[in-house]
PDB file of C-alpha atoms in Angstrom:
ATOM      1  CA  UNK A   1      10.767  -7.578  17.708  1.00 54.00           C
ATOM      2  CA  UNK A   2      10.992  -4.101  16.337  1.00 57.00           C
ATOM      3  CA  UNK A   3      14.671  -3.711  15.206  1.00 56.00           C
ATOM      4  CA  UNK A   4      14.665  -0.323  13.292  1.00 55.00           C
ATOM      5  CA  UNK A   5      11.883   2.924  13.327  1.00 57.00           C
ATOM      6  CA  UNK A   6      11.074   6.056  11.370  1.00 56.00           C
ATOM      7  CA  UNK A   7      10.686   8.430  14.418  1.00 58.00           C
ATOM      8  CA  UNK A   8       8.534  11.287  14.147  1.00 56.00           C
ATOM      9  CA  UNK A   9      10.838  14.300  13.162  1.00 52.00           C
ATOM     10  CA  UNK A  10      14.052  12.167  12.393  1.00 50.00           C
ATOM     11  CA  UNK A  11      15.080  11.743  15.838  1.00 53.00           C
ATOM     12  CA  UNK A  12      17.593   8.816  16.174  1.00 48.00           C
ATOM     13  CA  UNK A  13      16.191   5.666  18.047  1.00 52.00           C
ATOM     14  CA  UNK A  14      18.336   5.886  21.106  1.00 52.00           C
ATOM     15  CA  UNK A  15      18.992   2.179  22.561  1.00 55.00           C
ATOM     16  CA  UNK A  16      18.532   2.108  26.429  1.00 55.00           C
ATOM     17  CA  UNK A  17      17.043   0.643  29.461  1.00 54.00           C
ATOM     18  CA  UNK A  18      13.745   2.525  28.734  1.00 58.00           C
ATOM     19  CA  UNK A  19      14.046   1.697  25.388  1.00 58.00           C
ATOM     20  CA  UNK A  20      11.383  -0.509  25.339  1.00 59.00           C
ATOM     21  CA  UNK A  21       8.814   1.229  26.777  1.00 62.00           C
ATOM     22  CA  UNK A  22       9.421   4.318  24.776  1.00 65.00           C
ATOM     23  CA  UNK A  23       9.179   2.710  21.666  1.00 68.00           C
ATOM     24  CA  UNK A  24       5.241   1.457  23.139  1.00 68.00           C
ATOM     25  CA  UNK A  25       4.274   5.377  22.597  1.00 67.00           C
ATOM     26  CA  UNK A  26       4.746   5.145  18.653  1.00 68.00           C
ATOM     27  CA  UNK A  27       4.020   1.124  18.619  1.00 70.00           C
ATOM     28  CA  UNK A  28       2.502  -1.639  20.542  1.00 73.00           C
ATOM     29  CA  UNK A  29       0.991  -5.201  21.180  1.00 76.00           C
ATOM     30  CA  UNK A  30      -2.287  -5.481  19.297  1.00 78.00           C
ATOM     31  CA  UNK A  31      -1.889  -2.732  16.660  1.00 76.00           C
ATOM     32  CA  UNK A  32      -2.367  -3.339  13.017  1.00 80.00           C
ATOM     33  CA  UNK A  33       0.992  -2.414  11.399  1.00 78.00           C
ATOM     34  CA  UNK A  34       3.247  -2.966   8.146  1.00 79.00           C
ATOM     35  CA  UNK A  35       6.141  -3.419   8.325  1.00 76.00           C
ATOM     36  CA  UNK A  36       9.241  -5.111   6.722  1.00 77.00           C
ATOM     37  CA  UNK A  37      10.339  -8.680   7.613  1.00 79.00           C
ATOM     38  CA  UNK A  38      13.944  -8.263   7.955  1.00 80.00           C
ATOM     39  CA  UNK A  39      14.862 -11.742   9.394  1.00 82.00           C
ATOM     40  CA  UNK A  40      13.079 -14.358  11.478  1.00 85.00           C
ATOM     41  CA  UNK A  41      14.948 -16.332  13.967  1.00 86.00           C
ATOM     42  CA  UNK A  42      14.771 -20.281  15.216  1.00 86.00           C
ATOM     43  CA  UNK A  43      12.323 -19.629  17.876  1.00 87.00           C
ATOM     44  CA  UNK A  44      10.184 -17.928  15.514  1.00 83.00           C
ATOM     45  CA  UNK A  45      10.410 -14.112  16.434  1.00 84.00           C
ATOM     46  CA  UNK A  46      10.642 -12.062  13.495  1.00 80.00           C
ATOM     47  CA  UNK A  47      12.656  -8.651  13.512  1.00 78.00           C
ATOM     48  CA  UNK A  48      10.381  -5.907  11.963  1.00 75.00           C
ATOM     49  CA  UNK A  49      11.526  -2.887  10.529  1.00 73.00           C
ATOM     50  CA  UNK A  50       9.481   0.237   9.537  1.00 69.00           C
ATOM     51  CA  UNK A  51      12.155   2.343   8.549  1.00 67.00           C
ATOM     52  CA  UNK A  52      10.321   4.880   5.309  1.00 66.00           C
ATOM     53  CA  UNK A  53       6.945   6.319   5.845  1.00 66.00           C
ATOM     54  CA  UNK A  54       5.883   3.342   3.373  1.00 70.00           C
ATOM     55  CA  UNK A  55       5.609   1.653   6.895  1.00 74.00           C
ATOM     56  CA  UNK A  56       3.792   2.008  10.096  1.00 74.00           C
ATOM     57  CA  UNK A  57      -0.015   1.836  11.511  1.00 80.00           C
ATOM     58  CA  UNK A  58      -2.868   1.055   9.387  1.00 85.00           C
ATOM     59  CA  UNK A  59      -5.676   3.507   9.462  1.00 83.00           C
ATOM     60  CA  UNK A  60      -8.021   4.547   6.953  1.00 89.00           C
ATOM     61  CA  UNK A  61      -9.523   1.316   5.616  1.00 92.00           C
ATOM     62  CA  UNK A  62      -9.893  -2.048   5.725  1.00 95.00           C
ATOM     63  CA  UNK A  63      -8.750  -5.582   6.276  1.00 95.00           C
ATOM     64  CA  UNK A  64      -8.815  -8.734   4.055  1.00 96.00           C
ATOM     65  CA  UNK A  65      -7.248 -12.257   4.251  1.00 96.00           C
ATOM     66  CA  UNK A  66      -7.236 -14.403   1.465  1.00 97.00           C
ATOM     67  CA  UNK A  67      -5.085 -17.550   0.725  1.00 97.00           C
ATOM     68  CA  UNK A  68      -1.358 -16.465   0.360  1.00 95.00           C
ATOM     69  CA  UNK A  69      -0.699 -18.055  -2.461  1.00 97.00           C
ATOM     70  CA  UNK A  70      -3.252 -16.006  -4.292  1.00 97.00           C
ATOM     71  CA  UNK A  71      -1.347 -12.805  -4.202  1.00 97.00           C
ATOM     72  CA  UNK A  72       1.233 -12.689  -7.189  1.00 96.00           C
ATOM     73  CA  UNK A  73       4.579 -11.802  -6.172  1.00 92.00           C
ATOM     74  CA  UNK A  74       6.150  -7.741  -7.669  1.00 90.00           C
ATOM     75  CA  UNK A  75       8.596  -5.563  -7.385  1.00 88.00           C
ATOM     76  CA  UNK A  76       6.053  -2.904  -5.772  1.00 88.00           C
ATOM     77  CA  UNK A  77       3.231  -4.272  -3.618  1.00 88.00           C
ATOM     78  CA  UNK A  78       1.597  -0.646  -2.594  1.00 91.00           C
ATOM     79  CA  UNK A  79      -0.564   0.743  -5.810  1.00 95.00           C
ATOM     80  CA  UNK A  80      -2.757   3.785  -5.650  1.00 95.00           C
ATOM     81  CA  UNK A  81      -5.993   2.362  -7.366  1.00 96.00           C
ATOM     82  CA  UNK A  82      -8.889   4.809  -9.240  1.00 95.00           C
ATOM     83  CA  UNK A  83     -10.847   5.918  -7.062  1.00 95.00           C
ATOM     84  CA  UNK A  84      -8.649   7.885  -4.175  1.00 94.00           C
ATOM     85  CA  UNK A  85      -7.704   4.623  -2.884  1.00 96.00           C
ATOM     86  CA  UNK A  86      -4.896   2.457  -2.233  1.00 95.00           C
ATOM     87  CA  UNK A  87      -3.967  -0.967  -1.355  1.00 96.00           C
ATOM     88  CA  UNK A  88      -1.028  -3.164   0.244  1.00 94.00           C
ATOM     89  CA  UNK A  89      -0.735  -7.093  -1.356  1.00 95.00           C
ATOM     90  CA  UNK A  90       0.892  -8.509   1.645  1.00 91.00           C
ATOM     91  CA  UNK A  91       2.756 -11.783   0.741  1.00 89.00           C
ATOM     92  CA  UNK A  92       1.013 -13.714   3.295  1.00 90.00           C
ATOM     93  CA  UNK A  93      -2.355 -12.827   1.933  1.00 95.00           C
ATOM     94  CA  UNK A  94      -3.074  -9.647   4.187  1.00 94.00           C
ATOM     95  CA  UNK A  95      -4.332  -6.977   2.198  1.00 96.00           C
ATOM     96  CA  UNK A  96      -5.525  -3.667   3.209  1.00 96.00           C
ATOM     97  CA  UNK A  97      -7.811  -1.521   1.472  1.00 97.00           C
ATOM     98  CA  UNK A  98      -7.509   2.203   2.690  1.00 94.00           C
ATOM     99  CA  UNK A  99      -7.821   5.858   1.561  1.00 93.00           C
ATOM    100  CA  UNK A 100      -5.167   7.524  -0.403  1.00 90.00           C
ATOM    101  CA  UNK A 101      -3.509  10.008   2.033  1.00 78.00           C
ATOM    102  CA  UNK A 102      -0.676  12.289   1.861  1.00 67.00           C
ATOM    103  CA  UNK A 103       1.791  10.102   2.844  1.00 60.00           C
ATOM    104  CA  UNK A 104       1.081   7.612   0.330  1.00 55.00           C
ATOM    105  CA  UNK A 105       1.568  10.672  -1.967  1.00 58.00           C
ATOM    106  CA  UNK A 106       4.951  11.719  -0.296  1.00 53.00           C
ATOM    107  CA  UNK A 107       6.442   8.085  -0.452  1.00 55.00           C
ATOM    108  CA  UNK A 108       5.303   8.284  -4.446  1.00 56.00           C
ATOM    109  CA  UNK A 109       6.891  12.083  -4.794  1.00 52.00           C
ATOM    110  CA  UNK A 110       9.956  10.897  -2.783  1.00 47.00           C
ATOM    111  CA  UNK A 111      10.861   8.026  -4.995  1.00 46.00           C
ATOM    112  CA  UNK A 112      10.347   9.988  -8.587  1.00 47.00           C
ATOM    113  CA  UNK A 113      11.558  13.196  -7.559  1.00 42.00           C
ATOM    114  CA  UNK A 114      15.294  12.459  -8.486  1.00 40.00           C
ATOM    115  CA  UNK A 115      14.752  10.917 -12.059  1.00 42.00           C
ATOM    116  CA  UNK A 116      12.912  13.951 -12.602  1.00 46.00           C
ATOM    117  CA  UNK A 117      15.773  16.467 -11.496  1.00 38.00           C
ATOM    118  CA  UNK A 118      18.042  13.883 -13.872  1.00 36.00           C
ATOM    119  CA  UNK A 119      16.094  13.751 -16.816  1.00 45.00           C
ATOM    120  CA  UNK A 120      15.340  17.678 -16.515  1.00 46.00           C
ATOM    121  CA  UNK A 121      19.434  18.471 -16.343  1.00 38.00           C
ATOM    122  CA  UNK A 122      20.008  16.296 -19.107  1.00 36.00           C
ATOM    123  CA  UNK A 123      17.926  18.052 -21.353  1.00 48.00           C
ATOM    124  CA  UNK A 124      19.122  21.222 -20.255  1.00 48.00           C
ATOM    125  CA  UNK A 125      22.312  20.717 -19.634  1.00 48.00           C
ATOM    126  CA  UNK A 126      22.750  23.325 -17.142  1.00 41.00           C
ATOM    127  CA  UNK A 127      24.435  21.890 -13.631  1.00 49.00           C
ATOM    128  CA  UNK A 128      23.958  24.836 -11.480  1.00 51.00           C
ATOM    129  CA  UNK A 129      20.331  24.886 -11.846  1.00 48.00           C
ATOM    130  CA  UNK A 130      20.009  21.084 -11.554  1.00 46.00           C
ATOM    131  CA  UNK A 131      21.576  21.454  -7.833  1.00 54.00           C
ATOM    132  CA  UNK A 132      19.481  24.322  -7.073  1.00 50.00           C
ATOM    133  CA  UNK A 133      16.501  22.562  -7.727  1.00 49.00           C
ATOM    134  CA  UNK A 134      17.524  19.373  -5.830  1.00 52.00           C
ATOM    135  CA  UNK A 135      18.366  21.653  -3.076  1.00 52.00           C
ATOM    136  CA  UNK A 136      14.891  23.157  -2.838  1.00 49.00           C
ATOM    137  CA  UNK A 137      12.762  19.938  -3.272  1.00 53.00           C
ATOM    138  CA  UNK A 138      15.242  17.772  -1.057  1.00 50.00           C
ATOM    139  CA  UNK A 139      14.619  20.914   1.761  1.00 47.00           C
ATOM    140  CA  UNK A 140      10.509  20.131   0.685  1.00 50.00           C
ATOM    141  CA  UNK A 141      10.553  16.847   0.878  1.00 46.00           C
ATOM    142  CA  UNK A 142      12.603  16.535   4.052  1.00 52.00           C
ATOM    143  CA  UNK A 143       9.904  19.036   5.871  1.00 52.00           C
ATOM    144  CA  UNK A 144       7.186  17.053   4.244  1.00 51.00           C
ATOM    145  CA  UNK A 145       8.575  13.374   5.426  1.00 53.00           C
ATOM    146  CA  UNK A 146       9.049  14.856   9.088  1.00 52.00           C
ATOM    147  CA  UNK A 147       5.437  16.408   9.214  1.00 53.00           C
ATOM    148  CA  UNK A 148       3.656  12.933   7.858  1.00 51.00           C
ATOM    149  CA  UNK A 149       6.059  10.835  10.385  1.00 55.00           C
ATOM    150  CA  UNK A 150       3.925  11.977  12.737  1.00 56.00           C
ATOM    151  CA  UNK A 151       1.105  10.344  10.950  1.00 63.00           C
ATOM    152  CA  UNK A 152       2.248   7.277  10.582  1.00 63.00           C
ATOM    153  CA  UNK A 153       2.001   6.487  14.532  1.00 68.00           C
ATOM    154  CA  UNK A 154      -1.429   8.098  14.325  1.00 70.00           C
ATOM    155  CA  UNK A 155      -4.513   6.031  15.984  1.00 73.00           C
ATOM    156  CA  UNK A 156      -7.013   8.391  14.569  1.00 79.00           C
ATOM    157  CA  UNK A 157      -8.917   7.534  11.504  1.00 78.00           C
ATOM    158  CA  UNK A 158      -8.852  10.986   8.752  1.00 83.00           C
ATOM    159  CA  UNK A 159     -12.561  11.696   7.711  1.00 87.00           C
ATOM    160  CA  UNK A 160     -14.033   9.736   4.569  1.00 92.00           C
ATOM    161  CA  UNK A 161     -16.515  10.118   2.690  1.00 94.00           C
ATOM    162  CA  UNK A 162     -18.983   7.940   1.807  1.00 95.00           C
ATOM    163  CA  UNK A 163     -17.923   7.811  -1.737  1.00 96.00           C
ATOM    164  CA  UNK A 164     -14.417   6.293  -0.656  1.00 96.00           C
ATOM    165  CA  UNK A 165     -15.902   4.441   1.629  1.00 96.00           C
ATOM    166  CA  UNK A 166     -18.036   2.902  -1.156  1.00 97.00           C
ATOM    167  CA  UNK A 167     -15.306   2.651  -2.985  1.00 97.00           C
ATOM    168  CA  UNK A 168     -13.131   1.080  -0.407  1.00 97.00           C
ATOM    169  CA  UNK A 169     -16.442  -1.622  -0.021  1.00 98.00           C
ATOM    170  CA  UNK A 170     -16.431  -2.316  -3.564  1.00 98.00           C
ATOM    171  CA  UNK A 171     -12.426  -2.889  -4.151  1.00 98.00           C
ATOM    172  CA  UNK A 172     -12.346  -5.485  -1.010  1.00 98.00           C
ATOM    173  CA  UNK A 173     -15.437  -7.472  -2.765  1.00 98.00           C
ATOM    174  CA  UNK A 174     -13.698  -7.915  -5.731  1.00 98.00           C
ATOM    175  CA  UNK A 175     -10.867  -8.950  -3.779  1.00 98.00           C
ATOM    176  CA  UNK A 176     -13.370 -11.958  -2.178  1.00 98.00           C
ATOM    177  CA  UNK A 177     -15.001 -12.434  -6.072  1.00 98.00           C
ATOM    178  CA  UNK A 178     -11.327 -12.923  -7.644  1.00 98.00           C
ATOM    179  CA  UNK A 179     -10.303 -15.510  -4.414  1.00 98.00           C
ATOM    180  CA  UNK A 180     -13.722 -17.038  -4.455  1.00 98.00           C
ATOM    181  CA  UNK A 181     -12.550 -17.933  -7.895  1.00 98.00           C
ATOM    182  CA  UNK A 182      -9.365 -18.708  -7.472  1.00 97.00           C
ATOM    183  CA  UNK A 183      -7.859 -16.238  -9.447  1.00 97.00           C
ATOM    184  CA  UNK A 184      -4.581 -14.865  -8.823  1.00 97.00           C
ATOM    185  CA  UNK A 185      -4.813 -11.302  -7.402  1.00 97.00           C
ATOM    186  CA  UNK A 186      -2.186  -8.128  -8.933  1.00 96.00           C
ATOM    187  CA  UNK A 187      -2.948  -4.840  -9.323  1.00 96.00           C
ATOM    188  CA  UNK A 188      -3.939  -5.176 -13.055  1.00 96.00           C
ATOM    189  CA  UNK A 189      -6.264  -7.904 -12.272  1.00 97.00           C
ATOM    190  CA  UNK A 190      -8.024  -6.056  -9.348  1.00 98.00           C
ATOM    191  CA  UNK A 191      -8.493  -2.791 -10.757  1.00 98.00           C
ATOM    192  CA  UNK A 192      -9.806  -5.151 -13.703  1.00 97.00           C
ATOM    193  CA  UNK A 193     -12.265  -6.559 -11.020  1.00 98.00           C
ATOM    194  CA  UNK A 194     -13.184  -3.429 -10.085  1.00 98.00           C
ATOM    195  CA  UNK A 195     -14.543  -1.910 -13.457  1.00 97.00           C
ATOM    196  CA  UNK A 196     -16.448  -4.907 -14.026  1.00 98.00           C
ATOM    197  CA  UNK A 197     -17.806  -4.620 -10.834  1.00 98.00           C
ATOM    198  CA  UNK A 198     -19.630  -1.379 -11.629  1.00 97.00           C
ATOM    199  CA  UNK A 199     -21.803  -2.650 -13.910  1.00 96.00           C
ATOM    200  CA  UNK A 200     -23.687  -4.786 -11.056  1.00 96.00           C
ATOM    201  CA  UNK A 201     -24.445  -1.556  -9.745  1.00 93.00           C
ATOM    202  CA  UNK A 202     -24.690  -1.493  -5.600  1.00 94.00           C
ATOM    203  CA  UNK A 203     -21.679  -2.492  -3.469  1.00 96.00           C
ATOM    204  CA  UNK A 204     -23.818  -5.169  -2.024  1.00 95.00           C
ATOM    205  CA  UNK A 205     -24.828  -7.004  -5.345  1.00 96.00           C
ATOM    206  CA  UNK A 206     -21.201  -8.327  -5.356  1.00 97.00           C
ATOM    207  CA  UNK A 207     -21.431 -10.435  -2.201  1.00 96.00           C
ATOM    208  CA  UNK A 208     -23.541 -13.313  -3.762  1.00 97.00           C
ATOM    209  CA  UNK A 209     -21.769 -16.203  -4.917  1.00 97.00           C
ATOM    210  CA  UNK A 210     -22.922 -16.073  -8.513  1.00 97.00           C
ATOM    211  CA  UNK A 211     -21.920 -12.346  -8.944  1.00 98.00           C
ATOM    212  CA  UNK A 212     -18.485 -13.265  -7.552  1.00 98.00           C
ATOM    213  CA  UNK A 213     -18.502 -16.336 -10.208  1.00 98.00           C
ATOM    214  CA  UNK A 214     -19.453 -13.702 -13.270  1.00 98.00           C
ATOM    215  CA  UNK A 215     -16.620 -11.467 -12.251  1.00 98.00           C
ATOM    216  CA  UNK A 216     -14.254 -13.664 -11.905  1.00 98.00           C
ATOM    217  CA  UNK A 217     -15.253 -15.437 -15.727  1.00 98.00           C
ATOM    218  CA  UNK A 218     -15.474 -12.103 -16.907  1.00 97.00           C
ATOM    219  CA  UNK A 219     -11.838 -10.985 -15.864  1.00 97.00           C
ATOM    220  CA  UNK A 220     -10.349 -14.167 -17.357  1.00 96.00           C
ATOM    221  CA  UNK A 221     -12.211 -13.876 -20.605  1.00 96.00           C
ATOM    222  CA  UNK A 222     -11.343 -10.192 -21.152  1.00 94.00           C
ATOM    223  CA  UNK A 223      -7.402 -11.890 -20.451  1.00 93.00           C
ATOM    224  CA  UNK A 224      -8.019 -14.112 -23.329  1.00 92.00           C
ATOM    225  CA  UNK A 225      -9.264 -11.171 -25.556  1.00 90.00           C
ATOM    226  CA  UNK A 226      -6.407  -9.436 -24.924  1.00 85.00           C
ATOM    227  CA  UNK A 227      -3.988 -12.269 -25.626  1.00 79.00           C
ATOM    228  CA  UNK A 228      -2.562 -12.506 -22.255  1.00 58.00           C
ATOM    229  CA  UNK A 229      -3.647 -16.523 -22.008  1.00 52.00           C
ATOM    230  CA  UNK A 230      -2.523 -16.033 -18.380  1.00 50.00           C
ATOM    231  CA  UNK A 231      -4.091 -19.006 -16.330  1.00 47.00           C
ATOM    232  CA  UNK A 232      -6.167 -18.413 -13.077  1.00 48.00           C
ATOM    233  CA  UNK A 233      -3.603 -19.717 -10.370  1.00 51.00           C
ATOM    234  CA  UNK A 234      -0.880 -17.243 -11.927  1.00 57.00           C
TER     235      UNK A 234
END
């Protein structure tokens, strides 16, 4: 059940008999979403929310399932990875692997942009400039959110090239290496993955079992070296 949207240029979500169906032109049955759990109920419906542009259709990338309890728990599950691409660590083990797009970007600008006006007034000590300034990126930002809302309901993939793509390719097999080895998966640990990874040259090297095996040794190993003596389930 779909409790609470980000509409495409701010506009309210109006409650109403057609309610339903006009909430089937932004989402629907069968599409690949995220969005935020707020509450599941004794039957077992869940009430979703995708209330920040953090939230909405997937596009862009990829999907990967691994075992649930793989995926180490963090305060921030969305990380922008080398490589013009980023990645969601779903809780249940859903991960998706997509390009880095604007409004991954925005989400990232919208969230730093006001301990940046606050450390910049502090150091200048000047008020009037501080809420001029806030004024004129909160009017940017605001334009920018309502322009990528749009996007977020989008069914159209953006052009890649086949440099991300490769990219994308490489960053989900080292997501298969590090869960065929049991290894608990954060971003440290896959962009870890990753660099190893490049050493074994094509994307396609990494699919047999004794690549995924020498990844996944090499990983914990460089751990050890680094006196992190985190174990593999962690």
């Amino acid at each position: 059940m779909l409790g609470s949207v980000n509409l495409p240029g701010g506009i309210l979500r109006r409650r109403s008999e057609t309610d339903e169906l006009q909430m089937r032109n932004f989402l629907k049955e069968g599409d690949l979403l995220n969005a935020e759990v707020q509450s599941i109920f004794q039957d077992g419906m869940a009430a979703l929310h995708t209330r920040s542009l953090k939230y909405g259709k997937l596009r862009n990338g990829v999907f990967v399932s691994i075992p649930s309890n793989l995926i180490i728990r963090s305060k921030n599950h969305y990380h922008e990875l080398p490589g013009n691409v980023s990645v969601i660590l779903g809780v249940n083990g859903f991960i998706w692997i997509s390009k880095t797009t604007k409004e991954t970007k925005l989400q990232k600008s919208s969230n730093s942009i006001g301990n940046s006006i606050l450390n910049k007034t502090i150091e200048a000590g000047i008020k009037n400039e501080a809420n001029s300034k806030n004024n004129s990126n909160s009017t940017s930002i605001t334009r920018l959110e309502e322009e990528s809302s749009w996007n977020i309901y989008s069914d159209k993939n953006e052009d890649i090239s086949t440099r991300i793509k490769d990219t994308i390719s490489r960053y989900r097999n080292c997501i298969l290496a590090l869960a065929y080895c049991n290894i608990g998966i954060n971003e440290t640990r896959l962009v870890g993955a990753y660099e190893i990874s490049l050493s074994y040259g094509e994307v396609n090297a990494l699919v047999a079992d004794e690549v995924k095996q020498s990844i996944g040794d090499e990983l914990i190993n460089m751990e050890k070296m680094r006196g992190n003596g985190s174990s593999s389930m962690e």
